[in-house]
Short mmCIF file of C-alpha atoms in Angstrom, two decimals:
data_model
loop_
_atom_site.label_atom_id
_atom_site.label_comp_id
_atom_site.label_asym_id
_atom_site.label_seq_id
_atom_site.Cartn_x
_atom_site.Cartn_y
_atom_site.Cartn_z
CA MET A 215 91.17 78.55 109.42
CA LEU A 216 87.51 79.25 108.82
CA ASP A 217 85.35 76.48 107.46
CA ILE A 218 84.66 76.93 103.75
CA LYS A 219 81.04 75.98 104.41
CA ARG A 220 80.68 79.05 106.64
CA LEU A 221 82.10 81.23 103.88
CA ARG A 222 79.74 79.70 101.34
CA GLU A 223 76.64 80.06 103.49
CA ASN A 224 77.35 83.42 105.16
CA PRO A 225 79.68 85.51 102.99
CA ASP A 226 78.20 88.80 104.22
CA GLU A 227 78.80 87.86 107.87
CA VAL A 228 82.41 87.02 107.04
CA ARG A 229 82.82 90.30 105.14
CA ARG A 230 81.52 92.24 108.17
CA GLY A 231 83.90 90.39 110.50
CA LEU A 232 86.86 91.06 108.23
CA ALA A 233 85.90 94.73 107.96
CA ALA A 234 85.73 94.96 111.76
CA LYS A 235 89.26 93.56 111.96
CA ARG A 236 90.38 95.78 109.07
CA VAL A 237 91.61 92.79 107.07
CA GLU A 238 91.30 92.66 103.30
CA VAL A 239 90.74 89.23 101.77
CA ASP A 240 89.40 88.49 98.30
CA LEU A 241 86.36 86.42 99.31
CA ASP A 242 85.03 86.41 95.77
CA ARG A 243 88.23 84.70 94.59
CA ILE A 244 87.97 82.15 97.42
CA LEU A 245 84.34 81.39 96.60
CA ALA A 246 85.19 81.07 92.89
CA LEU A 247 88.01 78.61 93.66
CA ASP A 248 85.66 76.66 95.91
CA GLN A 249 83.09 76.44 93.12
CA GLU A 250 85.78 75.38 90.64
CA ARG A 251 86.97 72.69 93.07
CA ARG A 252 83.45 71.38 93.57
CA THR A 253 82.81 71.29 89.81
CA LEU A 254 86.08 69.43 89.19
CA LEU A 255 85.29 66.92 91.94
CA THR A 256 81.87 66.23 90.42
CA ALA A 257 83.44 65.64 87.00
CA VAL A 258 86.14 63.35 88.43
CA ASP A 259 83.56 61.34 90.36
CA ALA A 260 81.51 60.88 87.19
CA LEU A 261 84.60 59.66 85.32
CA LYS A 262 85.51 57.25 88.13
CA ASN A 263 81.94 55.92 88.17
CA ARG A 264 82.08 55.39 84.39
CA ARG A 265 85.42 53.59 84.77
CA ASN A 266 83.96 51.27 87.41
CA VAL A 267 80.93 50.39 85.28
CA VAL A 268 82.99 49.72 82.15
CA SER A 269 85.55 47.72 84.15
CA LYS A 270 82.76 45.35 85.20
CA GLU A 271 81.68 45.08 81.57
CA ILE A 272 85.27 44.31 80.54
CA GLY A 273 85.42 41.58 83.15
CA ALA A 274 82.19 40.08 81.81
CA LEU A 275 83.51 40.26 78.23
CA LYS A 276 86.76 38.54 79.18
CA LYS A 277 84.86 35.88 81.12
CA SER A 278 82.71 35.13 78.07
CA GLY A 279 85.78 35.03 75.82
CA ALA A 280 84.86 38.13 73.77
CA ASP A 281 87.33 40.77 72.61
CA ALA A 282 87.66 43.52 75.25
CA SER A 283 90.45 45.56 73.63
CA GLU A 284 88.22 48.44 72.52
CA PRO A 285 86.67 49.11 75.97
CA MET A 286 90.09 48.63 77.57
CA GLU A 287 91.57 51.33 75.31
CA ALA A 288 88.68 53.64 76.18
CA MET A 289 89.30 53.02 79.88
CA ARG A 290 93.00 53.77 79.45
CA LYS A 291 92.05 57.18 78.03
CA ILE A 292 89.57 57.76 80.84
CA GLY A 293 92.28 56.80 83.34
CA GLU A 294 94.57 59.47 81.88
CA GLU A 295 91.75 61.99 82.04
CA ILE A 296 91.09 61.09 85.68
CA ALA A 297 94.78 61.53 86.54
CA ALA A 298 94.86 64.95 84.87
CA SER A 299 91.65 66.02 86.62
CA ASP A 300 92.95 64.81 89.99
CA GLN A 301 96.04 66.96 89.45
CA LYS A 302 93.86 70.00 88.67
CA VAL A 303 91.85 69.37 91.85
CA ARG A 304 95.05 69.24 93.92
CA GLU A 305 96.27 72.52 92.40
CA VAL A 306 92.96 74.27 93.06
CA GLU A 307 92.86 72.92 96.63
CA GLU A 308 96.39 74.19 97.29
CA ARG A 309 95.50 77.69 96.06
CA LEU A 310 92.24 77.61 98.04
CA ASP A 311 93.94 76.46 101.25
CA GLY A 312 96.57 79.19 100.86
CA LEU A 313 93.87 81.84 100.62
CA LEU A 314 91.83 80.35 103.47
CA LEU A 315 94.88 80.52 105.74
CA CYS A 316 94.91 84.31 105.26
CA ILE A 317 91.48 84.70 106.86
CA PRO A 318 91.67 85.41 110.60
CA ASN A 319 89.11 84.31 113.14
CA LEU A 320 86.11 86.59 113.13
CA PRO A 321 85.26 88.72 116.17
CA HIS A 322 82.10 88.08 118.14
CA GLU A 323 79.30 90.52 117.33
CA SER A 324 79.44 91.90 120.90
CA VAL A 325 83.05 93.04 120.45
CA PRO A 326 83.22 96.80 119.87
CA VAL A 327 84.93 97.94 116.70
CA GLY A 328 87.79 100.34 117.33
CA SER A 329 90.89 101.66 115.67
CA ASP A 330 93.32 100.54 118.40
CA ALA A 331 93.56 99.10 121.92
CA SER A 332 92.64 102.45 123.51
CA GLU A 333 89.05 101.93 122.35
CA ASN A 334 88.71 98.61 124.21
CA ARG A 335 86.27 98.53 127.07
CA VAL A 336 86.64 96.64 130.35
CA VAL A 337 83.78 94.19 130.78
CA ARG A 338 84.70 93.00 134.26
CA THR A 339 87.65 92.77 136.65
CA TRP A 340 88.44 90.39 139.45
CA GLY A 341 90.56 91.29 142.42
CA GLU A 342 93.08 94.12 142.58
CA PRO A 343 95.99 94.37 140.18
CA LYS A 344 99.26 93.45 141.86
CA ALA A 345 101.64 96.34 142.49
CA PHE A 346 105.33 95.60 141.98
CA PRO A 347 108.20 97.59 143.47
CA PHE A 348 109.86 97.43 140.05
CA GLU A 349 108.90 97.82 136.39
CA PRO A 350 107.69 94.38 135.20
CA ARG A 351 108.98 93.09 131.92
CA PRO A 352 106.44 93.07 129.05
CA HIS A 353 106.69 89.33 128.50
#
């Protein structure tokens, strides 16, 4: 599987490699899912940070003997929101991983582009091919 960072930073290079292999993949959809995932993660991290800050405040309120029911209720709602957002992140990541698995490795730029194996070129050989007195099996 190709690294998503490579797709993000060099989408044109990946498109050229896929075209050389004659593979069609919706890179725009992959990049959109990646952006959605990153946006969701940022939002979830902000909610978790808010929960941590308010949890410390709740602890201080309880320690001083003050009523902490209102902030605790707010944190319960934030906890539900975090759980829902985490679920969305998992769903987006599953879709993204499924699409990323469809992308093959990209050919090196020195590899000639051809329609089939007959257009391959021999770069070098070593020794003489062994001659068999029988037809070897293809495996």
